[in-house]
Tab-separated table of C-alpha atoms in Angstrom:
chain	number	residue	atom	x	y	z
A	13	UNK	CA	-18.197	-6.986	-23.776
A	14	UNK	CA	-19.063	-8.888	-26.780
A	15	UNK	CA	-22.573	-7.270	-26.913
A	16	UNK	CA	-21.308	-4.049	-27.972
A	17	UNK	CA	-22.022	-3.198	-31.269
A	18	UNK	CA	-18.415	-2.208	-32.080
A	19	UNK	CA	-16.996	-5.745	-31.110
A	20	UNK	CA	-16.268	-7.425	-34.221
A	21	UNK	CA	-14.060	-4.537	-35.310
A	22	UNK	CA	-12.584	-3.386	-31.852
A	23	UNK	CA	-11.825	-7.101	-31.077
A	24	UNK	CA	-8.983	-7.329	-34.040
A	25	UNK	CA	-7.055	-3.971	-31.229
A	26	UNK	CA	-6.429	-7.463	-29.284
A	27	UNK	CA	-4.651	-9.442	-32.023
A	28	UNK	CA	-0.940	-9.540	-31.684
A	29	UNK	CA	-0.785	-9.587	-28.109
A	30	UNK	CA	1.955	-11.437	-26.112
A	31	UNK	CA	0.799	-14.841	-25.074
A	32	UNK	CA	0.626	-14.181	-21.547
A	33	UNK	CA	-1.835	-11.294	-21.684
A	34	UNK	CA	-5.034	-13.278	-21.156
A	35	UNK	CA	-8.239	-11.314	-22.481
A	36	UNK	CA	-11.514	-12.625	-20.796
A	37	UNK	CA	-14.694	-12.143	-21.534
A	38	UNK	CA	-17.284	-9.651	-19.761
A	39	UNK	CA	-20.740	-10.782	-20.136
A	40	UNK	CA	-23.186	-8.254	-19.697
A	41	UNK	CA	-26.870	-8.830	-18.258
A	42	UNK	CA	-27.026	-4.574	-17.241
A	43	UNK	CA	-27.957	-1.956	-18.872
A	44	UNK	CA	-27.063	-2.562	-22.567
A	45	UNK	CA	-29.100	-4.472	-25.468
A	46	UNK	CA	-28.934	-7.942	-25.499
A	47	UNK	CA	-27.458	-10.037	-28.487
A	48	UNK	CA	-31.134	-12.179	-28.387
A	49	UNK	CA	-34.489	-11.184	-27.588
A	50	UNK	CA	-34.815	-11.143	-23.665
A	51	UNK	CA	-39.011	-10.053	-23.934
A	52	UNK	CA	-39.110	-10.594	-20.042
A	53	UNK	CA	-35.838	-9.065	-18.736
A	54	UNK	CA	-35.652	-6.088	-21.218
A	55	UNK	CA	-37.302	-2.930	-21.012
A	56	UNK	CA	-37.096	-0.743	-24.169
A	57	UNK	CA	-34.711	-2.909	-25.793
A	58	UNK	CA	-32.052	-2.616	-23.159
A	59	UNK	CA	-31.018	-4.749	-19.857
A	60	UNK	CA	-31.714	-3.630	-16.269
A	61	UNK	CA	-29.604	-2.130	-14.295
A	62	UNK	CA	-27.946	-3.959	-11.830
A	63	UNK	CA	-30.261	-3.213	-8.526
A	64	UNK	CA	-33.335	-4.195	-10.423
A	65	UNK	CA	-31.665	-7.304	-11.494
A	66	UNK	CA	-30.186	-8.004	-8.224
A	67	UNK	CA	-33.597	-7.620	-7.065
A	68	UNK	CA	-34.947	-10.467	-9.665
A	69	UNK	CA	-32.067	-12.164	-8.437
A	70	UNK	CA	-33.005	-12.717	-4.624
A	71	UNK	CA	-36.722	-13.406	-5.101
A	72	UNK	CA	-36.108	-16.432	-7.610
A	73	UNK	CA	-37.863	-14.155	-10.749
A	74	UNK	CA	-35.710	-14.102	-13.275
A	75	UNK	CA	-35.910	-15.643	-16.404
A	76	UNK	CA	-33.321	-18.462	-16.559
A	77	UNK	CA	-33.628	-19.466	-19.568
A	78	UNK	CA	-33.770	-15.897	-21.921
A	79	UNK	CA	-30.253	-15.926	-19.059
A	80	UNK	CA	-28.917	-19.223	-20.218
A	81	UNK	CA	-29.720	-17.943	-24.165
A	82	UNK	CA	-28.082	-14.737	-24.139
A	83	UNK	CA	-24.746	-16.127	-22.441
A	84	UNK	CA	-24.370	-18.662	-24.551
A	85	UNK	CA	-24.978	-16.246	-27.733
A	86	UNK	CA	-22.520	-13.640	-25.773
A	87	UNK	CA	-20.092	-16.671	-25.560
A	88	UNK	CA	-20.570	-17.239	-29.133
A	89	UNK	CA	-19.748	-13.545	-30.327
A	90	UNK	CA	-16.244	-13.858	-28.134
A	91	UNK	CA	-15.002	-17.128	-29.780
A	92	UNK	CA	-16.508	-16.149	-33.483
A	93	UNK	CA	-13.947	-12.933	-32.913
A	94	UNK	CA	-11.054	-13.966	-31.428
A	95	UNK	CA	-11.155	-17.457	-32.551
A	96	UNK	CA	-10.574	-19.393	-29.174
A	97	UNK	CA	-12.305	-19.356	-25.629
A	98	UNK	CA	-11.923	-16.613	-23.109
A	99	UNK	CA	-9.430	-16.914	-20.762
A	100	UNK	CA	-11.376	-15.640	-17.712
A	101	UNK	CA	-14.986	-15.198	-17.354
A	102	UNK	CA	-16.518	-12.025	-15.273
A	103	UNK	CA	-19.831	-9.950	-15.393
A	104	UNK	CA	-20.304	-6.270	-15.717
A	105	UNK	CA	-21.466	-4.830	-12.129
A	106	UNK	CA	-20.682	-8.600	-10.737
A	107	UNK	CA	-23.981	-10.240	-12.828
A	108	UNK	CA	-22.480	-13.291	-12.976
A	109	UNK	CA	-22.480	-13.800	-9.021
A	110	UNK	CA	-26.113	-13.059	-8.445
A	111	UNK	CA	-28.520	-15.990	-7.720
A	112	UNK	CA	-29.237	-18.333	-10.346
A	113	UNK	CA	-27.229	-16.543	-12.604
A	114	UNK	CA	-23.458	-17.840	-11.497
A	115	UNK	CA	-24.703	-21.499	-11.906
A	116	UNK	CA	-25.689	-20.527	-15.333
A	117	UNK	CA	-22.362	-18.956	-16.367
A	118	UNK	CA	-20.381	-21.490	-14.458
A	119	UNK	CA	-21.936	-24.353	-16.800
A	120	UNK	CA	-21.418	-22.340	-19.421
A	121	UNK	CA	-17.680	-21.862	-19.008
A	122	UNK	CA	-17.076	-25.363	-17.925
A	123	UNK	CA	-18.679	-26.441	-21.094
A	124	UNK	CA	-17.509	-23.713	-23.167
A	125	UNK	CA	-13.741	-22.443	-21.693
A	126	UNK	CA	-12.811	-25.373	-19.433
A	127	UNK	CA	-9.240	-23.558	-18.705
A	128	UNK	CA	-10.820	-20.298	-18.357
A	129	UNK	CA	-11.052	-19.087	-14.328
A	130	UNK	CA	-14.003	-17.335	-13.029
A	131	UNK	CA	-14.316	-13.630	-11.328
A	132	UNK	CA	-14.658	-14.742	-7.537
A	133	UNK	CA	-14.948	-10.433	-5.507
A	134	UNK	CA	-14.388	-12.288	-2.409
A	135	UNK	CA	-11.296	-11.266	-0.321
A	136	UNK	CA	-10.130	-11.696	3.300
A	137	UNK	CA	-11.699	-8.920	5.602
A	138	UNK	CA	-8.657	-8.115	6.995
A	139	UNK	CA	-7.125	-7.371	3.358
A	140	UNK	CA	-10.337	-5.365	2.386
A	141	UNK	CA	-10.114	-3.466	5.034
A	142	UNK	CA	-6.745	-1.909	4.627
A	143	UNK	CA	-7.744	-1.212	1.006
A	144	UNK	CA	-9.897	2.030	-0.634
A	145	UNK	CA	-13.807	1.786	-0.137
A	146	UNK	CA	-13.776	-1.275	1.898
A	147	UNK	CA	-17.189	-1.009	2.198
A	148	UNK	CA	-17.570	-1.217	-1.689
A	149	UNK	CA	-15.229	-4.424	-1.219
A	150	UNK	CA	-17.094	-5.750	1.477
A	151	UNK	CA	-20.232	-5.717	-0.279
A	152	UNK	CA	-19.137	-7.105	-3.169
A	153	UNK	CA	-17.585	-10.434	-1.450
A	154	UNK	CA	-20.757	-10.723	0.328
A	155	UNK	CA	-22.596	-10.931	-3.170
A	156	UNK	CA	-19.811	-13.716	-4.349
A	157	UNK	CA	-20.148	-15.684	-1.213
A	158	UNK	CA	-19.903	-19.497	-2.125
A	159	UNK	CA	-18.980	-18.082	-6.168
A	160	UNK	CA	-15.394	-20.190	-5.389
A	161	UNK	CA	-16.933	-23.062	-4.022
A	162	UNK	CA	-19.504	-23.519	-6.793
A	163	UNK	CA	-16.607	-22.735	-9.335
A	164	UNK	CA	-14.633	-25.622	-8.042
A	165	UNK	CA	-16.934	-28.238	-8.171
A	166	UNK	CA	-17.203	-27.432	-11.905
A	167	UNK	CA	-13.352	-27.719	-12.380
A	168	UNK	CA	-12.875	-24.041	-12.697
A	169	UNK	CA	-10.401	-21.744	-11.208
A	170	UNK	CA	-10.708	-18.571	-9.542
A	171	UNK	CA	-8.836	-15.175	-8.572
A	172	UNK	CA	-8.011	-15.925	-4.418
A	173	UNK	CA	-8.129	-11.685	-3.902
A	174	UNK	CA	-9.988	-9.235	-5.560
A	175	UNK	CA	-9.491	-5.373	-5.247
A	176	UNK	CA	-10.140	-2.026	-7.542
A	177	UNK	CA	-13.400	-0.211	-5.784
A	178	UNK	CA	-13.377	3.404	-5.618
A	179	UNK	CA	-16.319	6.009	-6.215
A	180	UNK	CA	-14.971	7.230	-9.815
A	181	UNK	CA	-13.938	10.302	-8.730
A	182	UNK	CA	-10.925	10.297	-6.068
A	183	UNK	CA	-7.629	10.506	-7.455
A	184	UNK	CA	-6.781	7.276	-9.279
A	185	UNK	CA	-2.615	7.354	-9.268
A	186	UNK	CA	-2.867	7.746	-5.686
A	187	UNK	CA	-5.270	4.701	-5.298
A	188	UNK	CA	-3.656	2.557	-7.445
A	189	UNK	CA	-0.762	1.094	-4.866
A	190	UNK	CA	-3.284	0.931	-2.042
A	191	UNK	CA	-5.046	-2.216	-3.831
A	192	UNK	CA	-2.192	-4.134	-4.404
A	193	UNK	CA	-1.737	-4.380	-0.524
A	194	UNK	CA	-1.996	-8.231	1.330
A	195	UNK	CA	-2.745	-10.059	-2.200
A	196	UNK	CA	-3.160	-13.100	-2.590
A	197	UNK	CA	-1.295	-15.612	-4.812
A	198	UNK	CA	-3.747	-14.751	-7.354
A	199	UNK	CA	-4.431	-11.183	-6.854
A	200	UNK	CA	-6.761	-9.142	-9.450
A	201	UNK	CA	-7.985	-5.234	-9.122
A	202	UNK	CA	-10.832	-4.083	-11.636
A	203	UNK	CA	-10.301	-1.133	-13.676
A	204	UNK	CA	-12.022	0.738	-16.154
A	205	UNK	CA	-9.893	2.363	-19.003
A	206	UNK	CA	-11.638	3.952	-21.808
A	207	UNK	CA	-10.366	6.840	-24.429
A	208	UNK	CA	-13.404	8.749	-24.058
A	209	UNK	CA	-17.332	9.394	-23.330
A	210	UNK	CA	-20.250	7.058	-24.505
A	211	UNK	CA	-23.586	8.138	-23.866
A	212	UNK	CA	-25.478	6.169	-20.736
A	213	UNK	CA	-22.188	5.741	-19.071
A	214	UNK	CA	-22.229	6.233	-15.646
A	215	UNK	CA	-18.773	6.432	-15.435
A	216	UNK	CA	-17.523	7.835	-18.301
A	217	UNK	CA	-15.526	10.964	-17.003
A	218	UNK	CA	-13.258	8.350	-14.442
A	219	UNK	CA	-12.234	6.223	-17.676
A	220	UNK	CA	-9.779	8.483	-19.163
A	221	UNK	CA	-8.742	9.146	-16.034
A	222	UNK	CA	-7.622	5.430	-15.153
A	223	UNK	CA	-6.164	4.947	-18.724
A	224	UNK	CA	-3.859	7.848	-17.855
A	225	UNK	CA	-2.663	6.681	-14.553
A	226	UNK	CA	-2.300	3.332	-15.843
A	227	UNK	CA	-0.052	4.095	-18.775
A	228	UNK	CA	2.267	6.637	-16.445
A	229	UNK	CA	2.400	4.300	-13.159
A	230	UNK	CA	5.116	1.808	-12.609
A	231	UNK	CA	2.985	-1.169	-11.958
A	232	UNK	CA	5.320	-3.748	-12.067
A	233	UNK	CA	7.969	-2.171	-9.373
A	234	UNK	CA	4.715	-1.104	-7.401
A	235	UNK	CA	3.468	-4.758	-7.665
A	236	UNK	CA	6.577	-6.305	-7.017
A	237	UNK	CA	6.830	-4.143	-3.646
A	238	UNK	CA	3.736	-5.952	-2.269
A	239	UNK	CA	5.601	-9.204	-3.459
A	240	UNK	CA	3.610	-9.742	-6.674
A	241	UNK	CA	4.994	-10.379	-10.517
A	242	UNK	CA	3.610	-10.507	-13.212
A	243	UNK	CA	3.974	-14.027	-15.905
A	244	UNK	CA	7.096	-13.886	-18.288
């Protein structure tokens, strides 16, 4: 989230990474400040939330171009840190899928992060349904209908399954496994790691929680049971 006022110094915790770890960039159009003055989507200095935008989104009344602005800018702040182009592109709370805003960001990347592949929450119904909170999933993919198509005409890439939703509060080891089931070739779950508690996050408690179970579970052999691996 390169609009976080921390990012130029928590961005160098990346460096030294093996090559294969690919760190993508999350723009954010919800409920933080914006990197450029956004007069007609802000409200005190801060970015809706994602139902009021979502809302902006279906009735053709957002403001494209403020849009267009502040993902380029957030593009810039990536790049200017970690001195190359994200290697995936997603949106906090799915932004980047709404209406008007996905053509925006898929320009964007194409222009900006050619390689790069795009956040597509789509999945097979039969695969969401054997998952947690499938109707979390479901609603989600019906957001990112058309998201892959759209991607590929702009020579991007995309995730083929997409997993991760839970309500923040059910027991996170014992989730885990359950979204790895019927992947796809290109299979990605969402998470939400943190060390501790930032004001204004909703979901601050479940982030040490996650960063616990993900640092004890064995996801590789877990992975590899579902017939997933990860790059060498």
């Amino acid at each position: 989230m390169s609009v976080m006022p921390g990012w130029a110094d928590d961005s160098r915790l990346l460096s030294g990474l093996p090559g294969h770890v690919e760190i993508g960039l999350h723009l954010t159009l919800t409920g933080e400040r914006p990197l450029t003055a956004m007069p007609r989507l802000t409200l005190d200095g801060s970015l809706p939330e994602i139902a009021s935008l979502h809302r902006l989104a279906v009735r053709g009344g957002l403001p494209l171009g403020e849009i267009a602005a502040e993902v380029s800018a957030q593009f810039d702040a990536f790049i200017a840190a970690m001195g190359c182009p994200p290697a995936f592109v997603d949106g906090h709370q799915h932004s980047h899928a709404l209406p008007g805003i996905r053509d925006i960001v898929l320009r964007e990347t194409a222009r900006r992060a050619p390689d790069a592949w795009v956040r597509d929450c789509r999945d097979r119904l039969s695969a969401m349904l054997v998952r947690p909170f499938p109707g979390k999933a479901i609603g989600s993919a019906w957001h990112s209908r058309g998201l892959r198509r759209a991607a590929v005409a702009h020579g991007l890439k995309t995730n083929d399954s997409f997993a991760g939703h839970y309500d923040f509060a059910s027991d996170y080891l014992d989730l885990f496994p359950r979204f790895l089931r019927r992947p796809g070739a290109k299979h990605l779950v969402m998470c939400h790691p943190g060390a501790g508690e930032r004001a204004g996050d909703a979901v601050a408690a479940a982030r040490p929680r996650e960063a616990e179970a993900l640092r004890n579970l064995s996801i590789a052999d877990i992975a590899a049971a579902e017939g997933l691996a990860f790059p060498a």
